[in-house]
Structures are given as C-alpha cells and as structure tokens.
Amino acid sequence: DVGCGSGVLSLAAAHFGAKSVYGIDIDNEAICHACQNAALNNLTNFCHFGTIYPERSDILLMNMIRSEQKAAYNSLPDTHKRCKKIFTSGIMQEERSKYLEQ
C-alpha cells in the first residue's frame, strides 16, 4: 500500500483475506497512525508499516491523486517488475484522460 497514510487500504486488504500486507509512507507519523489502526482492528499479525518498499510484493495498492501516484510509482522502479497487479484509486474525473495516458 504505497502512501498508506492511516493504513485503510492495508487494513481492508487484510480484512478481506490478504495473508500479509505492507504499507509504506514517507511520513513517520502516518506510519505510527497506521500501526495504531492495525492494533485497534486486531490486524497487527497481517499488516506491517514502514518507509521502505518490501523485497517481495504481488499487488500494489495506491489511493492518491494522479500526480502523486505518478511520483510514487516512478520512485519505485523495481516494483514494476515484481507486481503482478496494480490497483489505484483517488483519480479525479477531470484527470481521467491524463491518468489513462500515464
């Protein structure tokens, strides 16, 4: 979960059956908040949070505006080869065509 913030996508993935989820963010306070949310939802065994992308990942999740997604995706070139699927959200309707070009 790139740019995990509060960890909501990570928590949802774990809740719906992901065996292990790793959320990353550049903001240490966001990491702390995500860890607290995992504890509140009894998901600390499934959700892990930090500032470095894990070595292994099958699915990449991102929920942020297009420009932030582009920057985040481009900052993680090794993940392009490792991820089998990418799920994104947070795109504003007026940016749809730019997003699809990206």
PDB file of C-alpha atoms in Angstrom:
ATOM      1  CA  ASP A   1       0.000   0.000   0.000  1.00  0.00           C
ATOM      2  CA  VAL A   2       2.051   2.922  -1.322  1.00  0.00           C
ATOM      3  CA  GLY A   3       1.359   6.161   0.537  1.00  0.00           C
ATOM      4  CA  CYS A   4      -0.556   4.207   3.160  1.00  0.00           C
ATOM      5  CA  GLY A   5      -1.431   7.169   5.381  1.00  0.00           C
ATOM      6  CA  SER A   6      -3.794   5.808   8.028  1.00  0.00           C
ATOM      7  CA  GLY A   7      -3.455   2.306   6.579  1.00  0.00           C
ATOM      8  CA  VAL A   8      -7.060   1.986   5.471  1.00  0.00           C
ATOM      9  CA  LEU A   9      -6.267   0.091   2.233  1.00  0.00           C
ATOM     10  CA  SER A  10      -3.856  -2.191   4.061  1.00  0.00           C
ATOM     11  CA  LEU A  11      -6.408  -2.915   6.768  1.00  0.00           C
ATOM     12  CA  ALA A  12      -9.113  -3.598   4.185  1.00  0.00           C
ATOM     13  CA  ALA A  13      -6.821  -5.958   2.270  1.00  0.00           C
ATOM     14  CA  ALA A  14      -6.012  -7.868   5.439  1.00  0.00           C
ATOM     15  CA  HIS A  15      -9.644  -7.944   6.491  1.00  0.00           C
ATOM     16  CA  PHE A  16     -10.631  -9.401   3.116  1.00  0.00           C
ATOM     17  CA  GLY A  17      -8.055 -12.179   3.204  1.00  0.00           C
ATOM     18  CA  ALA A  18      -4.579 -10.939   2.295  1.00  0.00           C
ATOM     19  CA  LYS A  19      -2.064 -13.117   4.117  1.00  0.00           C
ATOM     20  CA  SER A  20       0.352 -10.237   4.584  1.00  0.00           C
ATOM     21  CA  VAL A  21       0.177  -6.529   3.782  1.00  0.00           C
ATOM     22  CA  TYR A  22       2.920  -3.940   3.833  1.00  0.00           C
ATOM     23  CA  GLY A  23       2.100  -0.227   3.829  1.00  0.00           C
ATOM     24  CA  ILE A  24       4.742   2.385   3.110  1.00  0.00           C
ATOM     25  CA  ASP A  25       4.705   6.124   3.592  1.00  0.00           C
ATOM     26  CA  ILE A  26       7.286   8.907   3.708  1.00  0.00           C
ATOM     27  CA  ASP A  27       5.622  10.358   6.826  1.00  0.00           C
ATOM     28  CA  ASN A  28       6.652   8.669  10.084  1.00  0.00           C
ATOM     29  CA  GLU A  29       3.529   9.988  11.820  1.00  0.00           C
ATOM     30  CA  ALA A  30       1.407   8.252   9.185  1.00  0.00           C
ATOM     31  CA  ILE A  31       3.282   5.012   9.875  1.00  0.00           C
ATOM     32  CA  CYS A  32       2.562   5.360  13.610  1.00  0.00           C
ATOM     33  CA  HIS A  33      -1.103   6.095  12.908  1.00  0.00           C
ATOM     34  CA  ALA A  34      -1.379   3.069  10.579  1.00  0.00           C
ATOM     35  CA  CYS A  35       0.202   0.822  13.231  1.00  0.00           C
ATOM     36  CA  GLN A  36      -2.284   2.091  15.817  1.00  0.00           C
ATOM     37  CA  ASN A  37      -5.177   1.403  13.430  1.00  0.00           C
ATOM     38  CA  ALA A  38      -3.901  -2.127  12.789  1.00  0.00           C
ATOM     39  CA  ALA A  39      -3.777  -2.730  16.550  1.00  0.00           C
ATOM     40  CA  LEU A  40      -7.296  -1.332  17.033  1.00  0.00           C
ATOM     41  CA  ASN A  41      -8.540  -3.746  14.350  1.00  0.00           C
ATOM     42  CA  ASN A  42      -6.574  -6.771  15.616  1.00  0.00           C
ATOM     43  CA  LEU A  43      -4.612  -6.926  12.354  1.00  0.00           C
ATOM     44  CA  THR A  44      -1.042  -6.451  13.574  1.00  0.00           C
ATOM     45  CA  ASN A  45      -0.170 -10.025  12.569  1.00  0.00           C
ATOM     46  CA  PHE A  46      -1.127  -9.258   8.955  1.00  0.00           C
ATOM     47  CA  CYS A  47      -0.281  -5.558   8.455  1.00  0.00           C
ATOM     48  CA  HIS A  48       3.223  -4.140   8.591  1.00  0.00           C
ATOM     49  CA  PHE A  49       4.147  -0.498   8.018  1.00  0.00           C
ATOM     50  CA  GLY A  50       7.383   1.301   7.252  1.00  0.00           C
ATOM     51  CA  THR A  51       9.183   3.683   4.923  1.00  0.00           C
ATOM     52  CA  ILE A  52      10.875   1.136   2.630  1.00  0.00           C
ATOM     53  CA  TYR A  53       9.122  -0.947  -0.003  1.00  0.00           C
ATOM     54  CA  PRO A  54       9.394  -4.699   0.704  1.00  0.00           C
ATOM     55  CA  GLU A  55      11.520  -7.025  -1.424  1.00  0.00           C
ATOM     56  CA  ARG A  56       8.542  -9.162  -2.393  1.00  0.00           C
ATOM     57  CA  SER A  57       5.159  -7.904  -3.488  1.00  0.00           C
ATOM     58  CA  ASP A  58       2.466  -9.327  -5.721  1.00  0.00           C
ATOM     59  CA  ILE A  59      -0.057  -6.488  -5.668  1.00  0.00           C
ATOM     60  CA  LEU A  60       0.496  -2.745  -5.440  1.00  0.00           C
ATOM     61  CA  LEU A  61      -2.221  -0.504  -3.987  1.00  0.00           C
ATOM     62  CA  MET A  62      -2.325   3.293  -4.295  1.00  0.00           C
ATOM     63  CA  ASN A  63      -5.055   5.728  -3.296  1.00  0.00           C
ATOM     64  CA  MET A  64      -3.861   9.223  -4.143  1.00  0.00           C
ATOM     65  CA  ILE A  65      -4.266  11.884  -6.793  1.00  0.00           C
ATOM     66  CA  ARG A  66      -2.746  11.298 -10.229  1.00  0.00           C
ATOM     67  CA  SER A  67       0.352  13.479  -9.812  1.00  0.00           C
ATOM     68  CA  GLU A  68       1.216  11.823  -6.500  1.00  0.00           C
ATOM     69  CA  GLN A  69       0.631   8.359  -7.968  1.00  0.00           C
ATOM     70  CA  LYS A  70       2.976   9.127 -10.844  1.00  0.00           C
ATOM     71  CA  ALA A  71       5.712  10.355  -8.488  1.00  0.00           C
ATOM     72  CA  ALA A  72       5.275   7.399  -6.122  1.00  0.00           C
ATOM     73  CA  TYR A  73       5.226   4.836  -8.940  1.00  0.00           C
ATOM     74  CA  ASN A  74       8.292   6.356 -10.609  1.00  0.00           C
ATOM     75  CA  SER A  75      10.183   6.356  -7.310  1.00  0.00           C
ATOM     76  CA  LEU A  76       9.809   2.550  -7.068  1.00  0.00           C
ATOM     77  CA  PRO A  77      11.162   1.223 -10.413  1.00  0.00           C
ATOM     78  CA  ASP A  78      11.981  -2.241  -9.050  1.00  0.00           C
ATOM     79  CA  THR A  79       8.355  -2.803  -8.121  1.00  0.00           C
ATOM     80  CA  HIS A  80       7.256  -2.551 -11.761  1.00  0.00           C
ATOM     81  CA  LYS A  81       8.813  -5.959 -12.451  1.00  0.00           C
ATOM     82  CA  ARG A  82       7.626  -7.611  -9.227  1.00  0.00           C
ATOM     83  CA  CYS A  83       3.966  -6.630  -9.038  1.00  0.00           C
ATOM     84  CA  LYS A  84       1.502  -8.827 -10.845  1.00  0.00           C
ATOM     85  CA  LYS A  85      -1.376  -6.381 -10.359  1.00  0.00           C
ATOM     86  CA  ILE A  86      -1.726  -2.690  -9.568  1.00  0.00           C
ATOM     87  CA  PHE A  87      -4.901  -1.202  -8.099  1.00  0.00           C
ATOM     88  CA  THR A  88      -5.256   2.563  -7.978  1.00  0.00           C
ATOM     89  CA  SER A  89      -7.940   4.932  -6.792  1.00  0.00           C
ATOM     90  CA  GLY A  90      -8.285   8.609  -5.980  1.00  0.00           C
ATOM     91  CA  ILE A  91      -8.309   9.868  -9.571  1.00  0.00           C
ATOM     92  CA  MET A  92     -10.468  12.922 -10.159  1.00  0.00           C
ATOM     93  CA  GLN A  93     -12.877  12.615 -13.100  1.00  0.00           C
ATOM     94  CA  GLU A  94     -11.394  15.663 -14.856  1.00  0.00           C
ATOM     95  CA  GLU A  95      -7.971  13.953 -14.851  1.00  0.00           C
ATOM     96  CA  ARG A  96      -9.230  10.666 -16.305  1.00  0.00           C
ATOM     97  CA  SER A  97      -7.662  11.064 -19.755  1.00  0.00           C
ATOM     98  CA  LYS A  98      -4.285  12.178 -18.341  1.00  0.00           C
ATOM     99  CA  TYR A  99      -4.376   9.238 -15.946  1.00  0.00           C
ATOM    100  CA  LEU A 100      -5.062   6.729 -18.717  1.00  0.00           C
ATOM    101  CA  GLU A 101      -2.188   8.177 -20.778  1.00  0.00           C
ATOM    102  CA  GLN A 102       0.094   7.843 -17.762  1.00  0.00           C
TER     103      GLN A 102
END
